[in-house]
Amino acid sequence: MEPALIGTRLASAAIGPLLKKLLAGDVPGAGLTGADRPVRLASLLSFRGEKRTLTEKDVAKLAATLVARTCEGPGERPFPADETEAVTDALTANLLALGDLDMDDVQAVHLGHEALARRLRAAAPAPDGLSADSVHYLETATAWACRHLLEFFTSRPSFVARTLVEQTRGQAALSTKLDAVAAANPGPLAEDAAFERRYLAHLAKKHGRLTIYGIDLRDSSAEWPLDIAYLSLEAAGQDLHPPRDHAAGPVRADLALARHDRVLLRGLAGSGKTTLVQWLTVSASAPGHAEGMAYLHGRIPFVLPLRTLTRHGERLPAPDRFLTATGCPLTPPDGWADRVLAAGRGLVLVDGIDEIPEAERGRARDWLRDLTGAYEGNRWLVTSRPTAVDGDWLAGDGFTELTLSPMTRAGVATFVRRWHRAAGPDAAPYEQPLLDALRGDSPVAQLATNPLMCGLICALHRDRRGYLPRGRKALYEAALAMLLSRRDRERDMGTPYGIALDEAPQIQLIQRLAYWLTRNGRTEIDRARAETIVAEAVPAVAADCPPDQVFTHLLHRSGLLREPTADTVDFVHRTFQDYLAAKALVDNWDIGVLVEHASDDQWEDVIRMAVGHARPRECAEILRELLRTADAAEKRATQLRVLVLAATALEHATEVSPEIRAEILARTAEIVPPRSFDEARQLATVGPAVLRLLGGAGELDERSATYCVTAASHITAEAAVPYLARFAGHPSLMIRSQLVHAWSRYDTRLYGEEIVARLDPTDLRYSVAGDEQADELLRLGLRPSRLDIREGLSDAALARLLAACDPVTLHLQRAGGRADLSALSGLTRLTSLTLETDDDTVWSVGDLPAAAPLAHVELPESWPREGLAGLARLGNLTSLHLFQTDPLDAGTWRALASLPAVHTLSLTETDLQSCPEHLALDGVRTVRLAYYDAPALDELPRIFPSMEELELLNEGGAVPDVAPLAVLRSLRQVRTDSTVTGAEALGAWVGRY
């Protein structure tokens, strides 16, 4: 008999239950109690031990049944008929030898089925007088029996527990041995490891605290521990592989790098970009990890604030100068940074593209391209204000673009509670009144959209005994009064630096520094230069005070300045610099300077605040000059930016004539509706005033309506809800999707009743970001069949929602090492599942609904505990999506081959390299292939000989060479992603074959 036929019959489903009888019903656990003995094979066998269920005679009957079933059916016997009894006896002896092996189940699985079979044959008496065919059959049958037995071992929960224990102990022992070897043989690796421990401890200490604006230094610390203070922010943007008709929903900003290796993160001033950089640094440096942050384990952070790197116009540093360029006092081993990045272990955090002059940003992009091109496998984060660089600034280099979302009401409430807890018991009486004030639609509530403004509001509310100024300018004026004079005076601080300065002269002196920084496009200044600027101004402002004492007082008592390094000075936040620079420009009436920089993103807040500082006639002149600048602009993007700037500046004006206001609004109406998503988001910065300019649902075509809804949905004031509600009945799926995604930005119940409840659910995927939204869906009686569930939803709410909706399509995000997926098991209608988990999440195919007609599964980064082969229990599975998973290896390819029903497969081009030779997936008809560089398609015909459709998804690479596909006569269609150039040539090629 052919060897393949023997294997086929032994591998049949009927053989497994027979062999399972060899195992005892009650088996021990991980062996962690008592004497901590290993789980020996003998204790797992039904014919050994005190509670035997099989005798040796029964094992012989079992072996005889196996032999008989192998010999059934047409074709020649695998061995001579007269040797049947001898073969049976020999197989019985091999099976009984299991009880004599001195090993445990973990060791047996580690050996593998073939090595275990050899051990059995060696332990059993040698068969005498058998023919070559009988010996071959006996070897094959024993190996297949061992294959089934090992499968049984690995499926036991006790085996999983025991294996984890063994792995942990083995890793600890290996680590100890490696440390000993490193200590005995000091070299680059040992030196690197020792330095990295010191470096990470330095980063954890340096970045592990967060400034609390406005907290009394006498009664409480000026800083929070970052792990207590950090408030998780959300970011939204275009996902890497979104469904074709959906935009990406919000994700936790600190988990963006878990999904994407390269991220360009935009955010307004005070939105938390730098705090996020701190959080990522500390999460990678500290030994413990916050929820979801384990993906940074083993990463070495490089924090690169561009304002520091380019302070003197220096060339941006190569890796060997990363630490010295940022003022790190530690000296790394030679070549250390290069070794870290070459190994793909780096976490490179480039903070503040907007904080360097616009003329230098092209040089910064080239520097980034060189670095990312030279070092693969690292994670890169670049931060910027929204308008500092174009939308495609780093898109060609594989960066995913995200934007920090404004704080939700729930986030604001959390921040307020934490602030008052940190401020001490004296602040407690002011907490609830402030929360009540922020729940309304007051001007102050509209300002509470980012951590900086929330901190100032909390401080001023307490400082003013529950009263708050109205408007942004008044808020900053009150903050300056609190910081510069009232705080020290009311605490009777005296004159710790030998001088007493009122608020006005301090502002005059500090705004000179702000003016110099802004005029020179900087956010840091050398201490020596700062001292000179102050010294030159002191005679006119505070003639009786020694200049050096004045500077020391401003640096240490104003609350506005700080020393990031021993020889540099900057503002505690960029917003204070912009505010005081604007005041200096208006005081000097440098209107030409303002207008000259109207299209410069670094000057946007300065110009807005200058309008706030200006008197009515000055304000009118600034606004008219902005309109003239817009008229003279040659590019629409520049015109749009300046007109939006003029419109947003209106909100800051103390007094402006009706004619000027009407002219600006009329000119803004000329750029409505926006023509792109970038324009829509930029228009949203105008605020609620733009809502009356946007057209209604009946006045706009679908594309224009989509852009208008996008603009309105980024205006987080509740005034946007009535406008958005006008589109609730729109048939466009894109518009309905945008409305659902915007839900988390507004009051849950109001938005749910006014908009979500009125949406047509056809093909619409409902995003659910938290428990409040889930409960609101159920309260409204909505039972969506398509759900997009974010990780913010609790396990209990997830169970309630899934039980009520029993969805057909589900996109599920779960975080944590042991995510609870048990709520999936009860689903009966699910046909498509996209699962997103952390890379260390442990989950099982057993969590998936076996009773549901699940045909399409998109796997997360972490593999199921059983491996891909476990998916065989999903009887309806025909489509498998592997874009997010770890790279495929040879074992995974073999597991894929064991899923013959899968006819559609999505994977990356690099996965093809690990497919074993001679392995073919005959059942796959459709392949979706993502690639970054020009893909090598040579292996496709061999791996997928029956492929009929190929979809190439370009993530930034060149046009592929499709010539090798000519041998696939079954190939009917090659589809290309819209970003692939040369698609016409591909189409013509497909037509020839």
XYZ file of C-alpha atoms in Angstrom, residues 329-962:
634
model
C 23.713 63.629 30.866
C 24.420 59.932 30.250
C 27.116 58.749 27.870
C 26.134 55.642 25.875
C 28.562 52.968 24.657
C 29.975 53.617 21.186
C 27.496 52.610 18.507
C 24.720 51.863 21.019
C 21.948 53.904 19.363
C 22.778 52.393 15.974
C 22.563 48.880 17.432
C 19.208 49.614 19.067
C 17.666 51.021 15.894
C 19.216 48.388 13.628
C 17.610 45.716 15.820
C 14.214 47.422 15.458
C 13.917 48.108 19.200
C 13.572 51.883 19.046
C 10.633 54.104 20.005
C 11.430 57.402 18.250
C 9.270 60.312 19.453
C 9.766 63.458 17.356
C 7.832 66.238 19.083
C 6.816 69.543 17.523
C 7.167 69.848 13.748
C 5.210 73.091 14.175
C 7.777 74.461 16.627
C 10.494 74.923 14.031
C 10.372 77.568 11.282
C 8.476 76.585 8.162
C 11.621 76.941 6.056
C 13.308 74.196 8.100
C 10.507 71.623 7.860
C 11.575 70.261 4.496
C 14.980 69.530 5.990
C 13.277 67.816 8.923
C 11.264 65.626 6.537
C 14.426 64.581 4.680
C 16.028 63.731 8.022
C 13.035 61.584 8.969
C 13.056 59.832 5.603
C 16.716 58.983 5.954
C 16.169 57.582 9.437
C 13.068 55.523 8.648
C 14.676 54.238 5.468
C 17.848 53.152 7.252
C 16.202 51.553 10.307
C 13.276 49.170 9.836
C 11.091 47.681 12.543
C 11.110 50.631 14.939
C 8.063 52.666 15.973
C 7.918 56.338 15.074
C 5.671 59.133 16.348
C 5.819 62.676 14.923
C 3.634 65.415 16.444
C 2.466 68.686 14.946
C -0.205 71.330 15.137
C -2.990 70.664 12.601
C -1.997 73.123 9.881
C 1.784 73.007 10.193
C 2.291 70.514 7.354
C 0.196 69.259 4.446
C -1.963 66.172 4.671
C 0.416 64.052 2.614
C 3.583 65.370 4.271
C 4.736 61.924 5.429
C 2.151 59.715 3.721
C 4.624 58.496 1.113
C 6.907 57.288 3.900
C 4.326 54.944 5.392
C 3.068 57.253 8.164
C -0.545 56.963 9.270
C -2.045 60.347 10.031
C -4.178 60.800 13.154
C -5.611 63.851 14.890
C -6.138 64.218 18.630
C -9.840 64.568 19.341
C -11.211 67.233 21.696
C -11.856 65.992 25.207
C -15.258 64.445 25.672
C -17.536 65.581 28.469
C -16.681 62.429 30.352
C -12.974 63.185 29.869
C -13.423 66.752 31.108
C -15.256 65.495 34.197
C -12.481 62.984 34.907
C -9.836 65.686 34.538
C -11.700 68.034 36.911
C -12.004 65.343 39.577
C -8.303 64.426 39.331
C -7.255 68.081 39.440
C -9.198 68.784 42.612
C -7.917 65.593 44.239
C -4.347 66.637 43.474
C -4.973 70.193 44.666
C -5.781 69.016 48.177
C -8.733 69.249 50.578
C -9.096 73.029 50.265
C -10.134 72.601 46.629
C -12.782 69.957 47.314
C -15.725 72.397 47.817
C -15.193 73.807 44.316
C -15.244 70.494 42.450
C -18.978 69.856 42.116
C -19.970 73.474 41.304
C -17.418 73.490 38.480
C -18.690 70.160 37.167
C -22.212 71.590 37.168
C -21.034 74.699 35.295
C -19.216 72.646 32.656
C -22.279 70.506 31.922
C -24.081 73.459 30.381
C -23.340 75.260 27.137
C -21.652 78.247 28.742
C -18.712 80.012 27.063
C -16.375 78.456 29.627
C -17.745 74.981 28.894
C -16.973 75.550 25.229
C -13.363 76.373 26.137
C -12.866 73.140 28.123
C -11.765 71.029 25.167
C -8.150 70.186 26.043
C -6.053 69.480 29.144
C -4.375 72.921 29.229
C -7.636 74.873 29.190
C -9.234 72.490 31.673
C -6.313 73.006 34.052
C -6.542 76.794 33.797
C -10.301 76.718 34.340
C -9.918 74.550 37.438
C -7.219 76.821 38.869
C -9.105 80.037 38.216
C -12.382 78.638 39.525
C -10.735 77.838 42.846
C -8.652 81.020 42.895
C -11.732 83.180 42.322
C -13.879 81.290 44.800
C -16.174 79.800 42.209
C -16.348 82.657 39.681
C -14.979 82.312 36.155
C -14.139 84.856 33.465
C -15.939 84.633 30.144
C -13.980 84.123 26.936
C -10.469 83.019 26.154
C -8.771 86.418 26.471
C -10.354 87.055 29.851
C -9.325 83.574 30.934
C -5.660 84.257 30.109
C -5.724 87.679 31.728
C -7.053 86.151 34.914
C -4.471 83.368 34.753
C -1.630 85.874 34.402
C -2.942 87.892 37.343
C -3.091 84.736 39.438
C 0.392 83.579 38.480
C 2.253 86.906 38.473
C 0.956 88.713 41.516
C -1.953 87.364 43.505
C -0.473 83.977 44.310
C 2.621 85.262 46.164
C 0.894 88.319 47.647
C -2.046 86.403 49.102
C 0.288 83.824 50.639
C 2.533 86.518 52.134
C 5.585 85.155 50.338
C 7.540 88.380 50.710
C 10.445 88.925 48.308
C 12.408 85.656 48.091
C 14.704 87.086 45.372
C 15.127 90.547 46.857
C 12.732 92.447 44.589
C 9.004 93.182 44.451
C 7.453 93.576 41.013
C 3.836 94.319 40.194
C 1.959 92.422 37.533
C 2.289 95.042 34.754
C 6.105 95.319 34.683
C 6.436 91.538 34.827
C 4.174 91.210 31.799
C 6.156 93.886 29.958
C 9.416 92.035 30.555
C 8.171 88.522 29.833
C 6.403 89.586 26.670
C 9.763 90.813 25.333
C 10.954 87.208 25.513
C 7.752 85.988 23.868
C 8.135 88.566 21.106
C 11.751 87.536 20.387
C 10.874 83.823 20.289
C 7.914 84.341 17.980
C 9.718 86.696 15.596
C 12.538 84.153 15.299
C 10.289 81.123 14.930
C 11.530 79.511 18.143
C 10.088 78.146 21.357
C 13.395 77.922 23.265
C 16.010 80.582 23.896
C 19.527 80.450 25.299
C 19.556 81.589 28.891
C 22.311 84.099 28.198
C 20.295 85.723 25.412
C 17.157 85.750 27.576
C 19.062 87.495 30.366
C 20.315 90.086 27.866
C 16.808 90.807 26.549
C 15.478 91.304 30.070
C 18.473 93.382 31.154
C 18.027 95.752 28.199
C 14.372 96.314 29.122
C 14.743 96.648 32.912
C 15.826 100.349 32.941
C 12.572 101.353 31.239
C 10.330 99.062 33.281
C 11.895 98.567 36.723
C 14.770 101.031 36.951
C 15.550 100.424 40.611
C 15.940 96.648 40.312
C 19.182 94.771 39.485
C 18.633 93.038 36.102
C 20.072 89.709 37.209
C 17.702 89.568 40.186
C 14.781 90.529 37.956
C 15.524 87.696 35.572
C 15.884 85.184 38.436
C 12.566 86.361 39.893
C 10.789 85.977 36.551
C 12.263 82.545 35.974
C 11.403 81.113 39.367
C 8.336 83.034 40.561
C 6.329 84.047 37.490
C 4.998 80.545 36.848
C 5.317 81.236 33.116
C 8.966 80.377 32.424
C 11.005 77.255 32.994
C 14.469 75.806 32.310
C 14.256 72.644 30.186
C 18.077 72.476 30.420
C 20.693 74.357 32.417
C 21.343 76.833 29.574
C 17.902 77.250 27.963
C 14.616 78.938 28.839
C 11.115 78.472 27.427
C 7.472 79.062 28.377
C 5.627 76.471 30.423
C 3.261 76.213 27.470
C 3.334 77.567 23.947
C -0.052 79.219 24.429
C 1.349 81.688 26.973
C 4.116 82.607 24.533
C 1.567 83.257 21.782
C -0.634 85.339 24.072
C 2.188 87.600 25.280
C 3.804 87.882 21.834
C 0.456 89.094 20.484
C 0.250 91.698 23.232
C 3.767 92.917 22.416
C 2.961 93.151 18.691
C -0.171 95.198 19.375
C 1.616 97.412 21.911
C 4.294 98.115 19.268
C 1.658 98.162 16.519
C 3.672 95.845 14.293
C 0.688 95.178 12.065
C 2.957 94.612 9.075
C 4.648 91.763 10.889
C 1.267 90.220 11.723
C -0.012 90.380 8.159
C 3.294 89.164 6.755
C 2.823 85.930 8.720
C -0.900 85.493 8.058
C -0.369 82.191 6.241
C 2.242 80.884 8.702
C 0.722 78.243 11.003
C 3.046 79.240 13.866
C 1.390 82.660 13.913
C -2.275 81.654 13.815
C -2.881 81.880 17.564
C -0.731 84.980 17.786
C -2.906 86.773 15.219
C -6.153 85.641 16.869
C -4.970 86.903 20.235
C -3.705 90.134 18.690
C -7.265 90.792 17.533
C -8.353 90.193 21.122
C -5.765 92.656 22.479
C -6.493 95.341 19.869
C -8.804 98.307 20.323
C -11.782 98.548 17.923
C -10.045 100.596 15.201
C -6.901 98.483 15.429
C -9.000 95.332 15.310
C -10.785 96.489 12.156
C -7.470 97.268 10.476
C -6.021 93.838 11.269
C -9.108 92.069 9.920
C -9.167 94.148 6.719
C -5.477 93.385 6.130
C -6.233 89.690 6.506
C -8.925 89.928 3.828
C -6.507 91.695 1.478
C -3.937 88.969 2.095
C -6.557 86.332 1.210
C -7.385 88.189 -2.016
C -3.723 88.268 -2.993
C -3.155 84.564 -2.314
C -2.382 82.540 -5.439
C -3.249 79.144 -3.926
C -6.684 78.144 -2.701
C -5.143 76.449 0.350
C -3.517 79.735 1.410
C -6.711 81.673 0.768
C -8.685 79.167 2.821
C -6.215 79.328 5.701
C -6.257 83.143 5.883
C -10.055 83.411 5.607
C -10.527 80.795 8.301
C -8.016 82.696 10.440
C -9.990 85.920 9.998
C -13.242 84.170 10.857
C -11.858 82.526 13.993
C -10.288 85.813 15.071
C -13.765 87.351 15.257
C -14.482 85.296 18.373
C -11.579 87.007 20.158
C -12.474 90.582 19.245
C -13.704 92.736 22.117
C -15.559 95.015 19.699
C -15.863 94.868 15.919
C -18.116 96.835 13.594
C -21.113 95.020 12.051
C -19.795 95.861 8.574
C -16.466 94.137 9.152
C -18.177 91.138 10.721
C -20.607 90.820 7.816
C -17.780 91.138 5.259
C -15.719 88.387 6.876
C -18.669 86.034 7.119
C -19.570 86.724 3.512
C -16.027 85.986 2.378
C -15.986 82.808 4.453
C -19.187 81.737 2.731
C -17.233 81.758 -0.553
C -15.188 78.776 0.628
C -18.280 76.835 1.677
C -18.895 74.021 1.049
C -15.356 72.729 1.550
C -13.821 70.642 -1.247
C -11.923 68.025 0.765
C -11.800 66.452 4.208
C -8.751 68.582 5.062
C -10.659 71.730 4.153
C -13.636 70.512 6.168
C -11.568 70.015 9.313
C -9.859 73.354 8.810
C -13.201 75.091 8.395
C -14.370 73.525 11.664
C -11.749 75.551 13.530
C -13.902 78.642 12.885
C -16.242 77.264 15.536
C -20.045 77.431 15.818
C -20.184 80.610 13.702
C -19.529 78.549 10.559
C -22.644 76.411 11.061
C -24.931 79.047 9.589
C -22.766 79.151 6.463
C -22.910 75.425 5.752
C -25.668 74.282 3.410
C -28.590 72.047 4.283
C -29.195 68.461 3.212
C -31.483 69.465 0.321
C -29.112 72.109 -1.045
C -25.972 70.003 -1.520
C -24.876 67.102 -3.667
C -23.643 64.010 -1.846
C -19.946 64.908 -1.951
C -20.495 68.463 -0.689
C -22.913 67.241 1.958
C -20.269 64.763 3.182
C -17.694 67.519 3.593
C -20.179 69.812 5.360
C -21.185 67.074 7.796
C -17.510 66.363 8.444
C -16.877 70.036 9.197
C -19.876 70.315 11.514
C -19.046 67.069 13.321
C -15.653 68.507 14.285
C -17.335 71.492 15.991
C -17.841 70.002 19.425
C -20.272 72.624 20.728
C -23.826 71.357 21.143
C -24.894 74.005 18.642
C -23.675 71.560 15.983
C -26.230 68.901 16.940
C -29.287 70.590 15.333
C -27.325 71.091 12.109
C -26.153 67.493 12.014
C -29.685 66.326 12.766
C -30.760 67.771 9.407
C -28.738 64.996 7.749
C -30.042 62.109 9.876
C -32.357 61.008 7.069
C -29.747 61.266 4.301
C -29.404 58.052 2.259
C -25.584 58.306 1.830
C -23.731 55.592 3.747
C -20.660 57.837 4.072
C -22.709 60.602 5.691
C -24.512 58.209 8.020
C -21.176 56.663 8.993
C -19.719 60.088 9.798
C -22.740 60.876 11.969
C -22.317 57.652 13.938
C -18.558 58.186 14.389
C -19.159 61.695 15.784
C -21.449 60.451 18.562
C -18.736 60.327 21.226
C -18.064 64.077 20.809
C -21.487 65.118 22.124
C -23.928 64.455 24.933
C -24.841 60.769 24.599
C -28.577 61.007 25.157
C -29.164 64.236 23.212
C -27.211 63.036 20.177
C -28.732 59.565 20.396
C -32.300 60.886 20.334
C -31.763 63.631 17.771
C -29.559 61.758 15.305
C -28.655 58.118 15.971
C -32.250 57.000 16.472
C -33.220 58.470 13.075
C -30.490 56.939 10.914
C -31.335 54.389 8.261
C -29.540 51.230 9.497
C -29.096 49.730 6.011
C -25.426 48.648 5.659
C -24.534 51.041 8.514
C -21.972 49.955 11.073
C -22.744 51.506 14.453
C -19.681 52.600 16.422
C -19.992 52.098 20.175
C -17.173 53.676 22.183
C -18.434 53.286 25.758
C -21.085 51.929 28.093
C -23.233 55.053 27.862
C -23.633 54.634 24.105
C -24.397 50.924 24.434
C -27.069 51.584 27.042
C -28.509 54.407 24.946
C -28.852 52.128 21.912
C -30.794 49.639 24.005
C -32.920 52.368 25.601
C -33.843 53.668 22.166
C -34.849 50.181 21.088
C -32.152 50.002 18.416
C -30.746 46.576 17.570
C -28.056 47.174 14.916
C -27.014 44.170 12.854
C -23.596 45.780 12.182
C -21.522 46.842 15.183
C -18.125 48.484 15.581
C -17.270 48.086 19.270
C -14.313 49.997 20.699
C -12.169 48.915 23.611
C -13.770 51.481 25.940
C -16.845 49.263 26.271
C -16.839 47.171 29.456
C -17.231 43.397 29.369
C -20.649 43.623 31.040
C -21.939 46.200 28.545
C -20.510 44.156 25.677
C -22.443 41.092 26.845
C -25.684 43.108 27.133
C -25.305 44.680 23.716
C -24.387 41.495 21.838
C -27.155 39.506 23.485
C -29.703 42.132 22.453
C -28.464 42.722 18.894
C -27.060 39.313 17.841
C -25.208 41.146 15.033
C -24.447 39.877 11.544
C -21.221 41.913 11.212
C -18.970 42.727 14.163
C -15.739 44.718 14.511
C -14.559 44.144 18.078
C -11.669 45.823 19.910
C -10.515 44.320 23.191
C -7.470 45.243 25.278
C -5.528 43.459 27.958
C -3.592 40.233 28.244
C -6.716 38.155 28.853
C -9.555 39.845 27.017
C -12.984 38.384 27.800
C -14.539 37.206 24.533
C -17.104 34.907 26.118
C -19.957 37.182 25.010
C -19.347 36.026 21.419
C -20.238 32.408 22.069
C -23.991 33.015 22.144
C -24.235 34.751 18.763
C -26.302 32.945 16.150
C -26.325 35.269 13.111
C -22.707 36.401 12.873
C -21.247 36.057 9.370
C -18.290 38.467 9.560
C -15.954 39.125 12.512
C -13.030 41.557 12.727
C -11.143 41.072 15.975
C -8.560 43.553 17.294
C -6.564 42.760 20.423
C -3.202 43.622 21.931
C -0.249 41.626 20.662
C -0.026 39.810 24.034
C -3.711 38.987 24.346
C -4.498 35.325 24.985
C -7.683 34.175 23.271
C -9.135 30.968 21.951
C -11.039 29.851 18.874
C -13.389 28.303 21.419
C -14.528 31.856 22.238
C -15.956 32.262 18.738
C -19.570 31.337 18.033
C -19.504 27.845 16.538
C -23.281 27.902 15.963
C -23.161 31.083 13.863
C -22.717 31.005 10.053
C -19.336 32.721 10.442
C -17.831 32.948 6.968
C -15.343 35.839 7.220
C -12.801 36.333 10.028
C -10.161 39.049 10.331
C -7.592 37.950 12.900
C -5.843 40.314 15.323
C -2.122 40.665 15.919
C -2.142 37.804 18.435
C -2.792 34.278 17.163
C -5.471 32.111 18.783
C -4.164 29.749 21.443
C -4.816 26.747 19.198
C -3.137 28.312 16.179
C -4.822 28.650 12.806
C -5.661 24.959 12.692
C -8.209 25.595 15.438
C -10.321 27.567 12.956
C -11.343 24.250 11.414
C -14.166 24.114 13.971
C -15.810 27.028 12.134
C -17.599 24.989 9.525
C -18.699 27.962 7.406
C -15.369 29.770 7.265
C -14.535 30.693 3.664
C -12.651 34.003 4.009
C -9.636 34.728 6.223
C -7.971 38.124 6.696
C -4.384 38.102 8.064
C -3.217 41.702 7.500
C -2.878 42.527 11.219
C -1.309 39.299 12.435
C 2.304 38.509 13.138
C 4.245 37.364 10.042
C 3.358 33.884 8.863
C 5.860 31.092 9.433
C 6.074 27.612 7.909
C 3.875 26.082 10.617
C 1.180 28.675 10.049
C 1.246 27.995 6.313
C 0.719 24.308 6.987
C -2.193 25.180 9.270
C -3.689 27.275 6.452
C -3.428 24.278 4.171
C -5.550 22.358 6.686
C -8.470 24.742 6.033
C -9.576 23.614 2.573
C -12.906 25.485 2.740
C -11.145 28.890 2.799
C -11.321 30.287 -0.733
C -10.508 33.975 0.013
C -7.267 34.931 1.736
C -5.863 38.357 2.674
C -2.187 38.609 3.597
C 0.943 40.684 3.077
C 3.532 40.157 0.382
C 6.288 39.402 2.915
C 4.294 36.408 4.165
C 4.886 34.644 0.851
C 8.584 34.269 1.633
C 7.971 31.816 4.490
C 5.690 29.415 2.611
C 7.353 25.961 2.527
C 8.306 24.545 -0.840
C 5.890 22.026 -2.333
C 3.043 23.453 -0.190
C 0.066 24.638 -2.260
C -3.339 25.984 -1.199
C -5.476 24.547 -3.962
C -8.753 25.802 -2.527
C -7.912 29.518 -2.526
C -9.591 31.341 -5.417
C -9.232 35.003 -4.332
C -6.095 36.596 -2.871
C -5.841 40.105 -1.418
C -2.160 41.052 -1.163
C -0.889 44.166 0.643
C 2.626 45.376 -0.143
C 4.921 48.290 0.659
C 7.692 47.892 -1.881
C 7.493 46.431 -5.359
C 6.224 42.924 -4.574
C 7.751 39.728 -5.927
C 4.812 37.791 -7.333
C 6.832 34.812 -8.537
C 5.608 32.549 -5.740
C 1.892 33.203 -6.252
C 1.327 30.629 -9.020
C 2.995 27.923 -6.952
C 1.220 28.685 -3.683
C -2.206 29.403 -5.205
C -2.456 27.317 -8.386
C -6.256 27.800 -8.601
C -6.257 31.570 -8.038
C -8.936 33.334 -10.082
C -8.836 36.871 -8.626
C -5.965 38.936 -7.267
C -6.346 42.297 -5.499
C -3.145 44.270 -4.947
C -3.275 46.808 -2.116
C -0.520 49.379 -2.380
C 0.764 50.878 0.868
C 3.315 53.116 -0.791
C 5.389 50.879 -3.056
C 6.072 50.727 -6.763
C 3.969 49.044 -9.432
C 4.472 45.272 -9.273
C 5.854 43.117 -12.062
C 2.885 40.928 -13.000
